[in-house]
């Protein structure tokens, strides 16, 4: 019975994570009319940062979650102000190419 409860809880939590990711994709698509190819890598950066706080720095879970939220907000702000802000009024293809480039850079950082 405990194994069933563990699997059910894990499945529900994974569903919540997938729904939050999908919600982020939909919000970005509706606001910009373009797909953000770097969003998965931004999520990966947040997961790596949370893992670093938990495993390497050995801090509590609530500190890791709070730190990850702050880090993710800062990362999104830097990317928006540093690259995407300059593409306002440009063709949508330039935005898509820029998000591909950002994803490539973030992939290089994660590796």
CSV table of C-alpha atoms in Angstrom, one decimal, residues 9 16 28 30-31 44 46 49 55 57-58 60 66 68 75 77 99:
chain,number,residue,atom,x,y,z
A,9,UNK,CA,2.2,11.0,-5.1
A,16,UNK,CA,2.1,19.4,-11.7
A,28,UNK,CA,5.2,33.0,-23.8
A,30,UNK,CA,0.5,34.0,-26.5
A,31,UNK,CA,2.5,37.1,-25.5
A,44,UNK,CA,17.4,22.9,-16.7
A,46,UNK,CA,17.1,26.2,-12.5
A,49,UNK,CA,21.0,25.4,-9.4
A,55,UNK,CA,23.8,18.5,-2.7
A,57,UNK,CA,26.0,23.4,-0.4
A,58,UNK,CA,23.9,21.1,1.8
A,60,UNK,CA,17.6,22.9,3.5
A,66,UNK,CA,13.7,30.1,-2.6
A,68,UNK,CA,16.1,28.7,-7.3
A,75,UNK,CA,18.3,34.6,-15.3
A,77,UNK,CA,15.6,39.2,-16.5
A,99,UNK,CA,16.0,32.0,-28.6
